[in-house]
PDB file of N, CA and C in Angstrom:
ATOM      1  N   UNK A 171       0.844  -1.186   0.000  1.00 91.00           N
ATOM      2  CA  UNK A 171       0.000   0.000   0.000  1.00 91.00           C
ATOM      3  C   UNK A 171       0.885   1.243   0.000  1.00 91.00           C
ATOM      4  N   UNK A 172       0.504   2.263  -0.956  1.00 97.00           N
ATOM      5  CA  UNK A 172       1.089   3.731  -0.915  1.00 97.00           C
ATOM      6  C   UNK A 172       0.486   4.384  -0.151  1.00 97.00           C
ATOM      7  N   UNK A 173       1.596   4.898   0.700  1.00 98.00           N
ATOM      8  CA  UNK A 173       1.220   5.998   1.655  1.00 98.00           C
ATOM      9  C   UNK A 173       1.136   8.171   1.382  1.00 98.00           C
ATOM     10  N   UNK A 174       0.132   8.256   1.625  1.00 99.00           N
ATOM     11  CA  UNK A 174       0.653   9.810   1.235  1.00 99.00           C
ATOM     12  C   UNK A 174       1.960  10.506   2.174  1.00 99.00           C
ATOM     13  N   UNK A 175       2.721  11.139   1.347  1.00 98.00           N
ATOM     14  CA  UNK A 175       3.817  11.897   2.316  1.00 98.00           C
ATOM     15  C   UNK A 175       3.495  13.143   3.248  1.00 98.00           C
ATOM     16  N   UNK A 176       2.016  13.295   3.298  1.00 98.00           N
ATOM     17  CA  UNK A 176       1.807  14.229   4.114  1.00 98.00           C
ATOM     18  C   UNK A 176       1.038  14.189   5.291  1.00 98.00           C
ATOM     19  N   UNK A 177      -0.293  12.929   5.202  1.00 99.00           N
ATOM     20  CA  UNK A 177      -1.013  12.632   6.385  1.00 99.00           C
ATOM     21  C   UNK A 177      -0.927  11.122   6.279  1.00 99.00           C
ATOM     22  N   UNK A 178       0.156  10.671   5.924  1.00 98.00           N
ATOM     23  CA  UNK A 178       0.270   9.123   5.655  1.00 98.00           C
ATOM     24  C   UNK A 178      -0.905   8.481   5.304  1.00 98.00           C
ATOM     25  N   UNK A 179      -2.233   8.784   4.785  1.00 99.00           N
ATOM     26  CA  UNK A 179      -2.952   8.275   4.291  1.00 99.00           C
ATOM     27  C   UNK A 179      -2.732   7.625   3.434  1.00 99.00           C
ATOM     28  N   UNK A 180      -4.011   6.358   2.776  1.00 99.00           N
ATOM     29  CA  UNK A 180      -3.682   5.509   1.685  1.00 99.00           C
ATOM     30  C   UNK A 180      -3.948   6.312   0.481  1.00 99.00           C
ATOM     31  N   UNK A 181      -2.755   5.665  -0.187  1.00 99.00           N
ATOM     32  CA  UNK A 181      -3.089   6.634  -1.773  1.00 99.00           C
ATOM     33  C   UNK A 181      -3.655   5.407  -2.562  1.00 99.00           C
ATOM     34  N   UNK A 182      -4.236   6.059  -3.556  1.00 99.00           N
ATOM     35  CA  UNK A 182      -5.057   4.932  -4.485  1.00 99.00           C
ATOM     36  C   UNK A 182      -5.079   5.866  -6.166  1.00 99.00           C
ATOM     37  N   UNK A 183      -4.668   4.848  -6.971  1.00 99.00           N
ATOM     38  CA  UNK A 183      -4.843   5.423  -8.523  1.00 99.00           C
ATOM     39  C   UNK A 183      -6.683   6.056  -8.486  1.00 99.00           C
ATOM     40  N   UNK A 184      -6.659   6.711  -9.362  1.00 98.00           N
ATOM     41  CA  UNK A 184      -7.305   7.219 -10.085  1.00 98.00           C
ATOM     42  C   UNK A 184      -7.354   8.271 -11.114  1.00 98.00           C
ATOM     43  N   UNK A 185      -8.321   8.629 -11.724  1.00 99.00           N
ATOM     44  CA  UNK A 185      -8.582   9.296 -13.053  1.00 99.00           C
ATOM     45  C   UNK A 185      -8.992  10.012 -12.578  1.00 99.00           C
ATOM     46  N   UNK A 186      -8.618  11.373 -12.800  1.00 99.00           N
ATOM     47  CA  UNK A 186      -9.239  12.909 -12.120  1.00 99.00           C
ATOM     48  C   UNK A 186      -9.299  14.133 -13.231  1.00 99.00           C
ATOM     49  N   UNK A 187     -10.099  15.173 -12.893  1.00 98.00           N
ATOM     50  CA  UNK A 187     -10.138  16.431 -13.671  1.00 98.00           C
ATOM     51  C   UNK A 187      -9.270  17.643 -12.701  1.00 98.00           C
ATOM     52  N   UNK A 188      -8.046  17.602 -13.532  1.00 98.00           N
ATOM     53  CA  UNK A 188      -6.928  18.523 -12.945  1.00 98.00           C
ATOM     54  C   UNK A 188      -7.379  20.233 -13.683  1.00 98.00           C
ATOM     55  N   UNK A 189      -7.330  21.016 -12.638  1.00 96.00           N
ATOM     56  CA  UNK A 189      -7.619  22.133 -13.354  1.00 96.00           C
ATOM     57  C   UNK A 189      -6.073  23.010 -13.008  1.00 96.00           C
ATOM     58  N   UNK A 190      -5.530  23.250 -14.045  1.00 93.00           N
ATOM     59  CA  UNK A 190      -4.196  24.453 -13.935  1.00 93.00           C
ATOM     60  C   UNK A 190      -4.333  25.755 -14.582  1.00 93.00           C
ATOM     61  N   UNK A 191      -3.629  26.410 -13.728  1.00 90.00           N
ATOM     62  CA  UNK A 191      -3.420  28.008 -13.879  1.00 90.00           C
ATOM     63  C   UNK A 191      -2.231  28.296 -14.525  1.00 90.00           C
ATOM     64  N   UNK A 192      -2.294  29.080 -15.935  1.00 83.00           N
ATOM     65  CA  UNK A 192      -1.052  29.247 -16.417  1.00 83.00           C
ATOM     66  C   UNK A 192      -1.557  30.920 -17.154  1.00 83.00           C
ATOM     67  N   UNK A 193      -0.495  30.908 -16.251  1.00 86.00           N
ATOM     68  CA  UNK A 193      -0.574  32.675 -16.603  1.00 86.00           C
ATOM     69  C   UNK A 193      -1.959  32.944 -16.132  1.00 86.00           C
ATOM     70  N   UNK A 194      -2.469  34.090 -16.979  1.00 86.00           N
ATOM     71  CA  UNK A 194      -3.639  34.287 -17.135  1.00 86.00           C
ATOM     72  C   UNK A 194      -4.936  33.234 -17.765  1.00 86.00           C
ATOM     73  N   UNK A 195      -4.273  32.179 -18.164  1.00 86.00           N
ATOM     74  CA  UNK A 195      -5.328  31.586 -18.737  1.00 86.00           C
ATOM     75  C   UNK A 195      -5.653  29.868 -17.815  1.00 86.00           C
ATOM     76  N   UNK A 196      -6.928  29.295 -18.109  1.00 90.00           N
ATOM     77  CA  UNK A 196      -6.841  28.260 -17.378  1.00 90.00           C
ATOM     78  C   UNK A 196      -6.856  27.317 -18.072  1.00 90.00           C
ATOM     79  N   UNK A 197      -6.826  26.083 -18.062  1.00 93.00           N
ATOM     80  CA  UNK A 197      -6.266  24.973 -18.523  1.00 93.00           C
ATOM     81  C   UNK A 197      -6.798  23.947 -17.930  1.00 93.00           C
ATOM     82  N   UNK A 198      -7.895  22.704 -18.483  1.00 95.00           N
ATOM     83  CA  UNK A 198      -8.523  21.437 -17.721  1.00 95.00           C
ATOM     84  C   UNK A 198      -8.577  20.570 -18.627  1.00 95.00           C
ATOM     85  N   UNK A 199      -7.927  19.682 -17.457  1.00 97.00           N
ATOM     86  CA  UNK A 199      -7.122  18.131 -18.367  1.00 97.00           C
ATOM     87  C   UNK A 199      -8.186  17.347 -17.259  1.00 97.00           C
ATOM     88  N   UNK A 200      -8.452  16.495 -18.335  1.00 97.00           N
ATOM     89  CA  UNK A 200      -9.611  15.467 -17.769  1.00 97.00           C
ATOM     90  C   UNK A 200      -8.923  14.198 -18.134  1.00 97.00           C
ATOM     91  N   UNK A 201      -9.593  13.130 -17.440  1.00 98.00           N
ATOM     92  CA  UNK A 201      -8.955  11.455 -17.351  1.00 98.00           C
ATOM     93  C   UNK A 201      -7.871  11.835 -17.542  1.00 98.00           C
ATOM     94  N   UNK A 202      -7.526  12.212 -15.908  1.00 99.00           N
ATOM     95  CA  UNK A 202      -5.826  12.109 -16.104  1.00 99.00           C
ATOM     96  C   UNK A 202      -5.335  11.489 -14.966  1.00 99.00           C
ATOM     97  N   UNK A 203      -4.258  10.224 -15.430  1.00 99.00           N
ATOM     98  CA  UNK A 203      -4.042   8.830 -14.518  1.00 99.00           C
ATOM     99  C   UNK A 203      -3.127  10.024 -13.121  1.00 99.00           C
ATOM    100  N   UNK A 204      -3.615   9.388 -11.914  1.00 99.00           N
ATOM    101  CA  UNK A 204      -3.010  10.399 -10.961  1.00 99.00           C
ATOM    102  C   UNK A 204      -2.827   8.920  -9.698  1.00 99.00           C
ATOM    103  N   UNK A 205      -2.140   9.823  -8.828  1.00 99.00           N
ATOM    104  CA  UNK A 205      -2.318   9.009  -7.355  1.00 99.00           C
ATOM    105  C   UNK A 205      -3.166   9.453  -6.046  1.00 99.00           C
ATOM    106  N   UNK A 206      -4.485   9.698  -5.574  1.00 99.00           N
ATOM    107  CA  UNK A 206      -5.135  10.437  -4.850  1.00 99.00           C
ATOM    108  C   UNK A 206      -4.930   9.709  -3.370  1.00 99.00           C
ATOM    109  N   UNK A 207      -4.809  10.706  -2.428  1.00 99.00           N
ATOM    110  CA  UNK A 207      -4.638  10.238  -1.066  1.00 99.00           C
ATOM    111  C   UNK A 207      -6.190  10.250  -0.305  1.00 99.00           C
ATOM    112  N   UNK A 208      -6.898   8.944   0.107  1.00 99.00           N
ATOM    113  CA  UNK A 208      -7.848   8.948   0.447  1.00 99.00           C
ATOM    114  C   UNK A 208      -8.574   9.856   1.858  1.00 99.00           C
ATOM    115  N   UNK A 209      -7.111   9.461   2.444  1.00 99.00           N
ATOM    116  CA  UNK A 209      -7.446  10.758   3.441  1.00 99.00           C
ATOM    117  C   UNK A 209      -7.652  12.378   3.285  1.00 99.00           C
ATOM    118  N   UNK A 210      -6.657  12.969   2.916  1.00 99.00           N
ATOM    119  CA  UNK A 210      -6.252  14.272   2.684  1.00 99.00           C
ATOM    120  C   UNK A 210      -6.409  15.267   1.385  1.00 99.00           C
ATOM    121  N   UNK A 211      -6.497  14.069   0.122  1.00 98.00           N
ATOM    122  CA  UNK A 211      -7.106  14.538  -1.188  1.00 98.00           C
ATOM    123  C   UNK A 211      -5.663  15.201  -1.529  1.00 98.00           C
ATOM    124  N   UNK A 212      -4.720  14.535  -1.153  1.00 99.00           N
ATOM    125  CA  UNK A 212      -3.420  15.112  -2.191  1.00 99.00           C
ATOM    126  C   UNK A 212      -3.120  14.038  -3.461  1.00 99.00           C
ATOM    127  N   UNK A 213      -2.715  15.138  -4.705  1.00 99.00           N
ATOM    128  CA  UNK A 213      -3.036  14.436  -5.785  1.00 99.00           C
ATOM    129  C   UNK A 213      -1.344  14.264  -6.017  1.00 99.00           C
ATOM    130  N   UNK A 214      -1.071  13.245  -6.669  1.00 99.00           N
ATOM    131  CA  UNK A 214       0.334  12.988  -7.549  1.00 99.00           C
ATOM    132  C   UNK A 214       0.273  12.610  -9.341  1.00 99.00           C
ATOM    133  N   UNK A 215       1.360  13.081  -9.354  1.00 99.00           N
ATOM    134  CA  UNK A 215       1.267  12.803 -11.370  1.00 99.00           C
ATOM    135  C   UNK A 215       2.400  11.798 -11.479  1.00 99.00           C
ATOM    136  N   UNK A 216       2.351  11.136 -11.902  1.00 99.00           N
ATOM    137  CA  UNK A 216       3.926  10.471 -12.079  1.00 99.00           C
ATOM    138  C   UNK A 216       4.989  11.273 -13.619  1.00 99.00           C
ATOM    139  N   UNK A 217       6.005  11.268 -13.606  1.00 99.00           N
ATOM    140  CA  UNK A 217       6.821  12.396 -14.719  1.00 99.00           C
ATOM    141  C   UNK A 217       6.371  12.552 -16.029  1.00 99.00           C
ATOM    142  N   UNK A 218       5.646  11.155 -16.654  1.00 99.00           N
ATOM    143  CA  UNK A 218       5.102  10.838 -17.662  1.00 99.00           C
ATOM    144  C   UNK A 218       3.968  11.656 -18.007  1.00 99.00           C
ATOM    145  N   UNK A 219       3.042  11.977 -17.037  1.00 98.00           N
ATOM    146  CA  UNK A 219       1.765  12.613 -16.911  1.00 98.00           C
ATOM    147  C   UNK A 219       1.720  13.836 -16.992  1.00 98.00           C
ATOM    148  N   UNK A 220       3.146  14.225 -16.208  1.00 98.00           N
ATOM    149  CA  UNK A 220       3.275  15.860 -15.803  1.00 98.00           C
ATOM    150  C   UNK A 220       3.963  16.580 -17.304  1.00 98.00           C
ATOM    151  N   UNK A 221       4.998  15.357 -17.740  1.00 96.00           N
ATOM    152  CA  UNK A 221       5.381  15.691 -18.980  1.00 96.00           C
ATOM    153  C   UNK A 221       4.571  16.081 -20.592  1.00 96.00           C
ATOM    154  N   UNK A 222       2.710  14.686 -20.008  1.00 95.00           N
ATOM    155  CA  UNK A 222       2.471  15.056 -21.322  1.00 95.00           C
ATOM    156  C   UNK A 222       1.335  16.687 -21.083  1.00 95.00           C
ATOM    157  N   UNK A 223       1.274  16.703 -19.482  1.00 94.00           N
ATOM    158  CA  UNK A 223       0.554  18.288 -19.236  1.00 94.00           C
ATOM    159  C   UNK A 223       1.332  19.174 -19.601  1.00 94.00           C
ATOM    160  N   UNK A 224       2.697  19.497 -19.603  1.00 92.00           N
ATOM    161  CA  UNK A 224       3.760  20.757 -20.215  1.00 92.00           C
ATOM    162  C   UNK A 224       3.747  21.012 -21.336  1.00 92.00           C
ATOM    163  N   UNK A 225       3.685  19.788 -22.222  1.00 92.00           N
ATOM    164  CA  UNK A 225       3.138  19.742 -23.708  1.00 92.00           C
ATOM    165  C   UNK A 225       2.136  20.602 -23.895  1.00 92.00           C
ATOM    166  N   UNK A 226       1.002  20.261 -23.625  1.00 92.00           N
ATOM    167  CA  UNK A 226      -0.310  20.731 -23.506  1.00 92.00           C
ATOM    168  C   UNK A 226      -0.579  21.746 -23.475  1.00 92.00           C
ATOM    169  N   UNK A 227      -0.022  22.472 -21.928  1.00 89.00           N
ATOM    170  CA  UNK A 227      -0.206  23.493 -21.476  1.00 89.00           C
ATOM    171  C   UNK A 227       1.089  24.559 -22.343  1.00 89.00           C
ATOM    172  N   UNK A 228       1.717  24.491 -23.295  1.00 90.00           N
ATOM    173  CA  UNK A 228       2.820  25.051 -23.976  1.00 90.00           C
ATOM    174  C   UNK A 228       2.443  25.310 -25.264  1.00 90.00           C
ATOM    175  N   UNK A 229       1.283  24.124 -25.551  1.00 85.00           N
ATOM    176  CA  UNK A 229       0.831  24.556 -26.626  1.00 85.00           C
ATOM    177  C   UNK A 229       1.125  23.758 -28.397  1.00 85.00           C
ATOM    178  N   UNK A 230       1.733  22.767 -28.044  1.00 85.00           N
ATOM    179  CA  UNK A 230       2.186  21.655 -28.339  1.00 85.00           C
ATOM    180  C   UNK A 230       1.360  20.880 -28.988  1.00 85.00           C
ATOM    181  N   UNK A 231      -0.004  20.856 -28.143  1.00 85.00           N
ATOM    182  CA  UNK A 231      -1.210  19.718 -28.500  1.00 85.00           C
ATOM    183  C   UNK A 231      -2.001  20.297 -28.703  1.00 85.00           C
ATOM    184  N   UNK A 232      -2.777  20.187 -29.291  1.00 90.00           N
ATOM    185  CA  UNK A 232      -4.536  21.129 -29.713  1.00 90.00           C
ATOM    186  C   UNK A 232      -5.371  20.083 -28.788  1.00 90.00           C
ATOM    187  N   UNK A 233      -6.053  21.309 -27.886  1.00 93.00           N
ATOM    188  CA  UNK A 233      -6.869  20.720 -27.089  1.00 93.00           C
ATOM    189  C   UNK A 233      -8.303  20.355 -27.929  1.00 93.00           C
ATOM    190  N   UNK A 234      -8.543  19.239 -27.242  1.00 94.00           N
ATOM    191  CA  UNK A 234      -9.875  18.331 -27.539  1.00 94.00           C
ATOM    192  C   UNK A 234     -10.718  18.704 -27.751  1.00 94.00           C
ATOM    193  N   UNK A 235     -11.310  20.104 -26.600  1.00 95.00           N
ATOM    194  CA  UNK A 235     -12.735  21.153 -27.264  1.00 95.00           C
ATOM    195  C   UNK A 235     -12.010  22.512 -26.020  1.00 95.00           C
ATOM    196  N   UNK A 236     -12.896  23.260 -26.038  1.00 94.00           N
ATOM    197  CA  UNK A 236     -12.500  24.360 -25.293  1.00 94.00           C
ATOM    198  C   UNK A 236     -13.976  25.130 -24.970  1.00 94.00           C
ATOM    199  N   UNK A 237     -13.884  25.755 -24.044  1.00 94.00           N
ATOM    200  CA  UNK A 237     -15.276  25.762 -22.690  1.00 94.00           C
ATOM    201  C   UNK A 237     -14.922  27.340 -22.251  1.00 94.00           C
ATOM    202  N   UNK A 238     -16.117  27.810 -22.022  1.00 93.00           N
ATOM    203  CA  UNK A 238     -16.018  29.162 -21.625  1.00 93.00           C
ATOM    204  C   UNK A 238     -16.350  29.312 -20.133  1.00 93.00           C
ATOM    205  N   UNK A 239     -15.543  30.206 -19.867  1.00 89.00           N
ATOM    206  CA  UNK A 239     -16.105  30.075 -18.367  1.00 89.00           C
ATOM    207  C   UNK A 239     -15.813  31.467 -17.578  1.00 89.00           C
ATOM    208  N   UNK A 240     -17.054  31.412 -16.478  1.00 93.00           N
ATOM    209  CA  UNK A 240     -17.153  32.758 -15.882  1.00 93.00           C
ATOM    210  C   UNK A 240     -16.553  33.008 -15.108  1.00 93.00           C
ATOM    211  N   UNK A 241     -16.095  34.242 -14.823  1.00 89.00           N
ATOM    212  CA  UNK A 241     -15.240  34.989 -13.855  1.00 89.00           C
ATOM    213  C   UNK A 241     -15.791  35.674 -12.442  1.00 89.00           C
ATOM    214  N   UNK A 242     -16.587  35.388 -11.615  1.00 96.00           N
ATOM    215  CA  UNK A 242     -16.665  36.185 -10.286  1.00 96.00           C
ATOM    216  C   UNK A 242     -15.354  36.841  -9.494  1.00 96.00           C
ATOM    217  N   UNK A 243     -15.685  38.439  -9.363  1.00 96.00           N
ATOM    218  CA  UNK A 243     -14.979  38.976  -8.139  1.00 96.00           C
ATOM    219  C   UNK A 243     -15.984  39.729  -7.304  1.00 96.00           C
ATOM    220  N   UNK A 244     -15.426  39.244  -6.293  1.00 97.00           N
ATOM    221  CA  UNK A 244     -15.916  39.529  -4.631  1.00 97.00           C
ATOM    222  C   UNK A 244     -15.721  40.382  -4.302  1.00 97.00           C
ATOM    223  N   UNK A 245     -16.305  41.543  -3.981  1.00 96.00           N
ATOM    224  CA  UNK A 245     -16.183  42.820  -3.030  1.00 96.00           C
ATOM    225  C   UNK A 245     -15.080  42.402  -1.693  1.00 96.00           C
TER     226      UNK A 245
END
């Protein structure tokens, strides 16, 4: 069993919707193979994963579809 390195919880694979911030713009990668800690909800990528998100997010890959989305600011 994998342990998380932060609340030693059990980690367990799964497929998640990672949302990243780059620059000004945002960026959501869906079914993406990760390691989630059942306790604490810390996520891991293994180098492979993170490598093919830099791609992505660089501009490399033409994303799949693209989604508009709203902006709230709070007083």
């Amino acid at each position: 069993m994998k342990t998380c390195y932060f609340c030693q919880g059990e980690v367990v694979k799964k497929r998640i919707r990672h949302v990243h911030h780059w620059g000004d713009e945002l960026v959501i990668f869906e079914n993406v193979p990760s390691e989630v800690c059942t306790q604490c909800g810390e996520v891991y990528f293994s180098p492979e994963v993170l490598e093919m998100m830099d791609k992505a997010t660089l501009g490399r890959t033409p994303p799949d579809k693209s989604v508009a989305v709203p902006v709230f600011s709070l007083p």
